[in-house]
mmCIF file of C-alpha atoms in Angstrom:
data_model
loop_
_atom_site.group_PDB
_atom_site.id
_atom_site.type_symbol
_atom_site.label_atom_id
_atom_site.label_comp_id
_atom_site.label_asym_id
_atom_site.label_seq_id
_atom_site.Cartn_x
_atom_site.Cartn_y
_atom_site.Cartn_z
ATOM 1 C CA MET A 1 1.599 2.502 -14.567
ATOM 2 C CA GLY A 2 -0.718 -0.856 -14.187
ATOM 3 C CA VAL A 3 -2.599 -1.281 -10.730
ATOM 4 C CA ASN A 4 -3.700 -4.741 -9.613
ATOM 5 C CA ASP A 5 -6.893 -3.682 -7.809
ATOM 6 C CA GLY A 6 -8.101 -7.247 -6.955
ATOM 7 C CA THR A 7 -10.139 -7.557 -9.889
ATOM 8 C CA ASP A 8 -7.393 -9.766 -11.711
ATOM 9 C CA GLY A 9 -5.021 -12.408 -10.508
ATOM 10 C CA PRO A 10 -5.163 -14.854 -8.199
ATOM 11 C CA GLU A 11 -7.499 -14.764 -5.187
ATOM 12 C CA TRP A 12 -5.090 -13.718 -1.916
ATOM 13 C CA ASP A 13 -4.284 -15.724 1.093
ATOM 14 C CA VAL A 14 -5.924 -14.059 4.226
ATOM 15 C CA GLU A 15 -3.798 -13.335 7.193
ATOM 16 C CA PRO A 16 -5.154 -15.391 10.006
ATOM 17 C CA GLU A 17 -4.622 -12.632 12.598
ATOM 18 C CA ASP A 18 -6.425 -10.072 10.674
ATOM 19 C CA GLU A 19 -9.768 -9.862 12.492
ATOM 20 C CA SER A 20 -11.401 -9.578 8.263
ATOM 21 C CA GLY A 21 -10.771 -13.013 8.174
ATOM 22 C CA ALA A 22 -14.172 -13.013 9.845
ATOM 23 C CA VAL A 23 -15.534 -11.518 6.853
ATOM 24 C CA ILE A 24 -13.957 -14.028 4.549
ATOM 25 C CA ALA A 25 -14.398 -17.204 6.568
ATOM 26 C CA ALA A 26 -18.904 -16.481 6.469
ATOM 27 C CA VAL A 27 -18.198 -15.531 2.582
ATOM 28 C CA GLY A 28 -16.844 -18.713 2.588
ATOM 29 C CA ARG A 29 -19.511 -20.603 4.947
ATOM 30 C CA GLN A 30 -22.360 -18.717 2.301
ATOM 31 C CA ILE A 31 -20.796 -20.317 -0.791
ATOM 32 C CA ARG A 32 -20.821 -23.373 1.045
ATOM 33 C CA LEU A 33 -23.950 -23.890 1.804
ATOM 34 C CA TRP A 34 -25.486 -22.281 -1.549
ATOM 35 C CA ARG A 35 -23.671 -24.740 -3.280
ATOM 36 C CA GLU A 36 -24.661 -27.669 -1.354
ATOM 37 C CA ALA A 37 -28.434 -26.755 -1.235
ATOM 38 C CA ALA A 38 -27.894 -26.843 -4.959
ATOM 39 C CA GLY A 39 -26.708 -29.881 -4.991
ATOM 40 C CA LEU A 40 -23.422 -29.363 -6.671
ATOM 41 C CA ARG A 41 -20.037 -30.907 -5.816
ATOM 42 C CA ALA A 42 -17.175 -28.347 -5.401
ATOM 43 C CA ALA A 43 -15.454 -29.420 -8.717
ATOM 44 C CA GLU A 44 -18.984 -29.028 -10.708
ATOM 45 C CA LEU A 45 -19.195 -25.578 -8.932
ATOM 46 C CA GLY A 46 -15.853 -24.627 -9.943
ATOM 47 C CA GLY A 47 -15.613 -26.040 -13.391
ATOM 48 C CA ALA A 48 -19.443 -24.237 -13.984
ATOM 49 C CA ILE A 49 -17.883 -21.353 -13.126
ATOM 50 C CA GLY A 50 -14.204 -21.607 -14.693
ATOM 51 C CA TYR A 51 -12.183 -22.537 -11.336
ATOM 52 C CA GLY A 52 -10.750 -25.466 -10.049
ATOM 53 C CA GLU A 53 -12.049 -27.802 -7.136
ATOM 54 C CA ASN A 54 -9.499 -27.081 -4.889
ATOM 55 C CA GLN A 55 -10.071 -22.959 -5.382
ATOM 56 C CA VAL A 56 -13.424 -23.597 -4.291
ATOM 57 C CA TYR A 57 -12.337 -25.821 -1.342
ATOM 58 C CA LYS A 58 -10.545 -22.232 0.137
ATOM 59 C CA VAL A 59 -12.178 -19.874 -1.015
ATOM 60 C CA GLU A 60 -15.419 -21.636 1.008
ATOM 61 C CA ALA A 61 -12.796 -22.551 4.218
ATOM 62 C CA GLY A 62 -12.140 -19.111 4.208
ATOM 63 C CA LYS A 63 -8.113 -19.882 2.797
ATOM 64 C CA ARG A 64 -8.933 -16.904 0.179
ATOM 65 C CA ILE A 65 -10.240 -14.253 -0.871
ATOM 66 C CA PRO A 66 -13.017 -14.690 -4.208
ATOM 67 C CA LYS A 67 -12.561 -11.940 -6.888
ATOM 68 C CA PRO A 68 -16.042 -10.199 -7.840
ATOM 69 C CA GLU A 69 -16.336 -12.617 -10.802
ATOM 70 C CA PHE A 70 -16.192 -15.359 -8.403
ATOM 71 C CA LEU A 71 -19.471 -14.346 -6.275
ATOM 72 C CA ASP A 72 -21.371 -13.114 -9.558
ATOM 73 C CA ARG A 73 -20.810 -16.848 -11.888
ATOM 74 C CA ALA A 74 -21.242 -18.733 -8.398
ATOM 75 C CA ASP A 75 -24.355 -17.139 -7.730
ATOM 76 C CA GLU A 76 -25.944 -17.347 -10.939
ATOM 77 C CA ALA A 77 -24.803 -21.303 -10.943
ATOM 78 C CA VAL A 78 -26.346 -22.051 -7.351
ATOM 79 C CA GLY A 79 -29.320 -19.531 -7.754
ATOM 80 C CA ALA A 80 -28.524 -17.004 -4.717
ATOM 81 C CA GLY A 81 -30.540 -14.479 -6.502
ATOM 82 C CA GLY A 82 -27.596 -11.881 -6.098
ATOM 83 C CA LYS A 83 -27.420 -13.341 -2.342
ATOM 84 C CA LEU A 84 -23.668 -14.012 -2.758
ATOM 85 C CA ALA A 85 -23.183 -11.178 -5.643
ATOM 86 C CA ALA A 86 -24.261 -8.669 -2.832
ATOM 87 C CA MET A 87 -21.173 -9.710 -0.650
ATOM 88 C CA LYS A 88 -18.548 -8.426 -3.341
ATOM 89 C CA ARG A 89 -18.803 -4.740 -0.807
ATOM 90 C CA ASP A 90 -17.588 -6.438 2.377
ATOM 91 C CA VAL A 91 -15.522 -8.432 0.532
ATOM 92 C CA ALA A 92 -13.840 -5.290 -0.758
ATOM 93 C CA GLU A 93 -13.402 -3.836 2.372
ATOM 94 C CA ALA A 94 -11.992 -7.142 4.263
ATOM 95 C CA ARG A 95 -9.886 -7.387 1.381
ATOM 96 C CA TYR A 96 -6.342 -5.764 2.712
ATOM 97 C CA PRO A 97 -4.752 -6.074 5.746
ATOM 98 C CA LYS A 98 -6.336 -3.681 8.628
ATOM 99 C CA LYS A 99 -2.901 -1.809 9.222
ATOM 100 C CA VAL A 100 -3.224 -0.672 5.956
ATOM 101 C CA ARG A 101 -6.681 -0.003 5.657
ATOM 102 C CA ASP A 102 -6.326 2.366 9.247
ATOM 103 C CA LEU A 103 -3.714 4.040 6.740
ATOM 104 C CA ALA A 104 -5.756 4.281 4.067
ATOM 105 C CA LYS A 105 -7.814 5.755 6.083
ATOM 106 C CA LEU A 106 -6.062 8.395 7.432
ATOM 107 C CA GLU A 107 -4.666 9.556 4.099
ATOM 108 C CA ALA A 108 -8.262 9.539 3.112
ATOM 109 C CA ASP A 109 -8.674 12.725 5.190
ATOM 110 C CA ALA A 110 -5.720 14.280 5.296
ATOM 111 C CA VAL A 111 -5.616 17.808 4.521
ATOM 112 C CA GLU A 112 -1.811 17.709 4.394
ATOM 113 C CA LEU A 113 0.996 14.783 5.040
ATOM 114 C CA GLY A 114 4.593 15.050 5.112
ATOM 115 C CA ALA A 115 6.768 12.221 5.190
ATOM 116 C CA TYR A 116 10.551 11.543 5.738
ATOM 117 C CA ASP A 117 11.567 7.978 4.447
ATOM 118 C CA THR A 118 15.305 6.700 5.246
ATOM 119 C CA ASP A 119 15.300 3.027 3.749
ATOM 120 C CA VAL A 120 12.865 2.962 0.971
ATOM 121 C CA ILE A 121 10.961 5.355 -1.608
ATOM 122 C CA ASP A 122 7.864 6.038 0.232
ATOM 123 C CA GLY A 123 4.477 4.020 -0.277
ATOM 124 C CA LEU A 124 2.729 6.994 -1.464
ATOM 125 C CA LEU A 125 5.192 6.885 -4.681
ATOM 126 C CA GLN A 126 6.035 3.810 -5.407
ATOM 127 C CA THR A 127 5.449 1.646 -8.631
ATOM 128 C CA GLU A 128 4.142 -1.168 -9.126
ATOM 129 C CA ASP A 129 7.039 -2.875 -9.594
ATOM 130 C CA PHE A 130 9.242 -1.264 -7.140
ATOM 131 C CA ALA A 131 6.715 -2.258 -4.262
ATOM 132 C CA ARG A 132 6.475 -5.770 -5.646
ATOM 133 C CA ALA A 133 10.262 -6.648 -5.242
ATOM 134 C CA LEU A 134 10.286 -4.894 -2.082
ATOM 135 C CA TYR A 135 7.508 -7.329 -0.853
ATOM 136 C CA ARG A 136 9.365 -10.248 -2.354
ATOM 137 C CA GLU A 137 12.679 -9.181 0.368
ATOM 138 C CA ARG A 138 11.287 -9.258 3.621
ATOM 139 C CA ARG A 139 11.905 -11.937 5.707
ATOM 140 C CA PRO A 140 10.280 -14.322 6.868
ATOM 141 C CA ALA A 141 9.281 -14.666 2.862
ATOM 142 C CA TYR A 142 5.878 -13.944 1.783
ATOM 143 C CA THR A 143 3.568 -16.455 -0.707
ATOM 144 C CA GLU A 144 3.264 -15.043 -3.945
ATOM 145 C CA ASP A 145 -0.460 -14.486 -3.472
ATOM 146 C CA GLN A 146 0.539 -12.583 -0.223
ATOM 147 C CA VAL A 147 2.718 -10.410 -1.929
ATOM 148 C CA GLU A 148 0.260 -10.074 -4.544
ATOM 149 C CA ARG A 149 -2.418 -8.756 -1.941
ATOM 150 C CA LEU A 150 -0.371 -6.540 -0.287
ATOM 151 C CA VAL A 151 1.018 -4.939 -3.527
ATOM 152 C CA ALA A 152 -2.532 -4.264 -4.620
ATOM 153 C CA ALA A 153 -3.270 -2.845 -1.130
ATOM 154 C CA ARG A 154 -0.224 -0.404 -1.575
ATOM 155 C CA MET A 155 -1.179 0.670 -4.878
ATOM 156 C CA ALA A 156 -4.885 1.262 -3.842
ATOM 157 C CA ARG A 157 -3.601 3.666 -1.245
ATOM 158 C CA GLN A 158 -2.262 5.575 -3.547
ATOM 159 C CA ALA A 159 -5.901 7.778 -4.835
ATOM 160 C CA ALA A 160 -4.778 9.810 -1.947
ATOM 161 C CA LEU A 161 -2.514 11.177 -4.628
ATOM 162 C CA GLU A 162 -5.697 11.563 -6.803
ATOM 163 C CA ARG A 163 -7.432 13.628 -4.852
ATOM 164 C CA CYS A 164 -9.963 16.509 -5.244
ATOM 165 C CA PRO A 165 -9.541 18.802 -3.517
ATOM 166 C CA ALA A 166 -5.901 17.830 -3.545
ATOM 167 C CA PRO A 167 -3.742 17.328 -0.128
ATOM 168 C CA LEU A 168 -0.959 19.025 0.373
ATOM 169 C CA LEU A 169 1.770 16.365 0.102
ATOM 170 C CA THR A 170 5.315 16.388 0.822
ATOM 171 C CA PHE A 171 7.941 14.344 0.751
ATOM 172 C CA VAL A 172 12.300 14.082 2.131
ATOM 173 C CA GLN A 173 14.232 10.744 0.897
ATOM 174 C CA GLU A 174 17.492 10.138 1.654
ATOM 175 C CA GLU A 175 19.540 9.624 -1.205
ATOM 176 C CA THR A 176 19.942 6.104 -0.079
ATOM 177 C CA THR A 177 16.579 5.884 -1.242
ATOM 178 C CA LEU A 178 17.102 6.727 -4.710
ATOM 179 C CA ARG A 179 20.385 4.843 -5.261
ATOM 180 C CA ARG A 180 19.735 1.194 -3.637
ATOM 181 C CA PRO A 181 18.800 -1.025 -7.117
ATOM 182 C CA ILE A 182 15.348 -2.927 -5.347
ATOM 183 C CA GLY A 183 14.259 -5.191 -8.374
ATOM 184 C CA GLY A 184 17.313 -4.181 -10.596
ATOM 185 C CA ARG A 185 18.203 -1.411 -12.687
ATOM 186 C CA SER A 186 15.314 -0.918 -14.835
ATOM 187 C CA VAL A 187 13.098 -0.924 -11.700
ATOM 188 C CA LEU A 188 14.832 1.493 -10.379
ATOM 189 C CA ARG A 189 14.846 3.186 -13.395
ATOM 190 C CA GLY A 190 10.757 2.963 -13.615
ATOM 191 C CA GLN A 191 10.500 4.252 -10.316
ATOM 192 C CA LEU A 192 12.976 7.439 -10.597
ATOM 193 C CA GLU A 193 11.182 8.065 -13.477
ATOM 194 C CA ARG A 194 7.718 8.307 -11.018
ATOM 195 C CA LEU A 195 8.829 10.498 -8.520
ATOM 196 C CA LEU A 196 9.826 13.225 -11.362
ATOM 197 C CA GLU A 197 6.213 12.731 -12.889
ATOM 198 C CA LEU A 198 5.107 12.739 -8.991
ATOM 199 C CA GLY A 199 6.781 15.507 -8.559
ATOM 200 C CA ALA A 200 5.740 18.043 -11.665
ATOM 201 C CA LEU A 201 2.022 17.848 -10.026
ATOM 202 C CA ARG A 202 1.154 21.488 -8.089
ATOM 203 C CA HIS A 203 0.247 19.579 -4.413
ATOM 204 C CA ILE A 204 3.337 17.234 -4.554
ATOM 205 C CA GLU A 205 6.692 18.380 -3.231
ATOM 206 C CA ILE A 206 9.592 16.100 -3.389
ATOM 207 C CA GLN A 207 12.632 16.997 -1.898
ATOM 208 C CA VAL A 208 15.946 14.779 -1.310
ATOM 209 C CA MET A 209 17.960 14.717 1.820
ATOM 210 C CA PRO A 210 21.681 13.981 0.333
ATOM 211 C CA THR A 211 24.359 11.807 2.425
ATOM 212 C CA GLU A 212 26.822 14.619 2.520
ATOM 213 C CA THR A 213 24.589 16.888 4.605
ATOM 214 C CA GLU A 214 26.121 17.782 7.968
ATOM 215 C CA GLU A 215 23.254 19.025 9.623
ATOM 216 C CA HIS A 216 20.679 16.731 9.674
ATOM 217 C CA ALA A 217 17.423 16.831 12.790
ATOM 218 C CA GLY A 218 16.215 13.689 10.885
ATOM 219 C CA LEU A 219 18.489 11.257 12.409
ATOM 220 C CA ALA A 220 15.671 9.237 14.609
ATOM 221 C CA GLY A 221 14.638 7.747 11.935
ATOM 222 C CA SER A 222 11.519 8.019 9.911
ATOM 223 C CA HIS A 223 8.412 9.294 10.466
ATOM 224 C CA ARG A 224 5.323 11.038 8.885
ATOM 225 C CA VAL A 225 3.064 13.925 10.190
ATOM 226 C CA LEU A 226 -1.057 14.003 8.707
ATOM 227 C CA LYS A 227 -3.606 17.005 9.235
ATOM 228 C CA LEU A 228 -6.341 15.641 9.159
ATOM 229 C CA SER A 229 -9.361 17.358 8.075
ATOM 230 C CA ASP A 230 -11.039 18.506 11.354
ATOM 231 C CA GLY A 231 -7.729 20.535 12.553
ATOM 232 C CA THR A 232 -6.210 17.965 14.400
ATOM 233 C CA ALA A 233 -3.150 16.386 13.454
ATOM 234 C CA VAL A 234 -1.037 13.071 14.143
ATOM 235 C CA GLY A 235 2.290 11.033 14.036
ATOM 236 C CA LEU A 236 3.199 7.998 12.821
ATOM 237 C CA ASN A 237 6.290 6.037 13.400
ATOM 238 C CA GLU A 238 7.676 2.723 11.784
ATOM 239 C CA VAL A 239 10.226 0.715 12.641
ATOM 240 C CA GLN A 240 10.814 -2.871 12.392
ATOM 241 C CA LEU A 241 7.751 -4.984 13.311
ATOM 242 C CA THR A 242 6.194 -1.719 15.733
ATOM 243 C CA SER A 243 3.539 0.613 14.089
ATOM 244 C CA ARG A 244 2.880 3.179 16.245
ATOM 245 C CA LEU A 245 0.715 6.108 15.836
ATOM 246 C CA ILE A 246 1.134 9.088 17.664
ATOM 247 C CA SER A 247 -1.743 11.325 18.385
ATOM 248 C CA ASP A 248 -0.329 13.144 22.322
ATOM 249 C CA PRO A 249 -0.193 16.758 20.964
ATOM 250 C CA LYS A 250 3.344 17.859 22.554
ATOM 251 C CA GLU A 251 4.670 14.343 20.603
ATOM 252 C CA VAL A 252 3.019 15.121 17.395
ATOM 253 C CA GLN A 253 4.114 19.260 17.644
ATOM 254 C CA ILE A 254 8.252 17.708 17.755
ATOM 255 C CA LEU A 255 7.482 15.469 14.776
ATOM 256 C CA GLU A 256 6.149 18.872 13.422
ATOM 257 C CA MET A 257 9.470 20.863 14.252
ATOM 258 C CA ARG A 258 11.691 17.560 13.203
ATOM 259 C CA TYR A 259 10.083 17.647 10.190
ATOM 260 C CA GLY A 260 9.897 21.206 9.135
ATOM 261 C CA MET A 261 13.786 21.380 9.957
ATOM 262 C CA ILE A 262 14.613 18.180 7.709
ATOM 263 C CA ARG A 263 12.702 20.029 4.819
ATOM 264 C CA ALA A 264 14.865 23.285 5.531
ATOM 265 C CA GLN A 265 17.886 20.681 5.296
ATOM 266 C CA ALA A 266 17.252 18.609 2.333
ATOM 267 C CA LEU A 267 17.537 20.297 -1.411
ATOM 268 C CA THR A 268 14.795 22.308 -2.184
ATOM 269 C CA PRO A 269 12.049 20.747 -4.568
ATOM 270 C CA ARG A 270 13.918 22.179 -7.666
ATOM 271 C CA LEU A 271 17.091 21.189 -6.594
ATOM 272 C CA SER A 272 15.776 17.948 -5.530
ATOM 273 C CA ARG A 273 13.892 17.674 -9.406
ATOM 274 C CA THR A 274 17.809 18.249 -10.962
ATOM 275 C CA PHE A 275 19.939 16.176 -8.351
ATOM 276 C CA ILE A 276 17.339 12.727 -9.390
ATOM 277 C CA GLU A 277 17.270 13.691 -13.402
ATOM 278 C CA LYS A 278 20.939 13.339 -12.966
ATOM 279 C CA MET A 279 20.401 10.535 -10.954
ATOM 280 C CA LEU A 280 18.110 8.645 -14.187
ATOM 281 C CA GLY A 281 20.816 9.369 -16.312
ATOM 282 C CA GLU A 282 23.566 7.358 -14.845
ATOM 283 C CA THR A 283 21.020 4.748 -13.702
#
């Protein structure tokens, strides 16, 4: 699976409500100051580093996030002596939306994660094609640059799947999430294949909640429970425009209880694998 980690593709539009925009704006100002000190016009700098004049202006205005090679080439072109290139780390940390960065930090600190999803395949399990198709369905519509930024952020989060020592990751997916052909049949097929691939790993368990199941403790909606390295546990609930971190022990206990019941009511991991294989054959 190819991953757009920000080292290729276009620079991304910056979301003004994201505080990371202040970092990108500061980097842009530094680029402009060094360019002017070197006596270069934006078009001349762009020509020297392989970018268009408009792209240079957008980066300097803090409206686009510069790629690492942009900073490296600009540093050399204006004679910054490594000062612009040194900002690559700051840019990398500000590259993704704050909401995604906060979630990635939680997932990176989790020794155990349980996720129940009712509408779509969980983000940690998504293929790049599936994630891209999903973001293209959002309304109001994202620009293509925004879509690519969000896809890259989602793929970066999947580093949690490869940590060592590996956390225990369990997922329960509603049957409907495996049937909805987001992005088309070929994208869905690739997604089902990815689920089978991940489900074969010893630290990942994927279960399916069949639509015909009568007893169901998850009717209140999707949620996550994360057990962190310091022994604490938190919950996460996302609905429409709201994302809520749940830290109150009593509320987390309720989510843990519900998730345990959901896992018990769903198909076992082995039966779920058979179920997904059958769906793949039908797709």
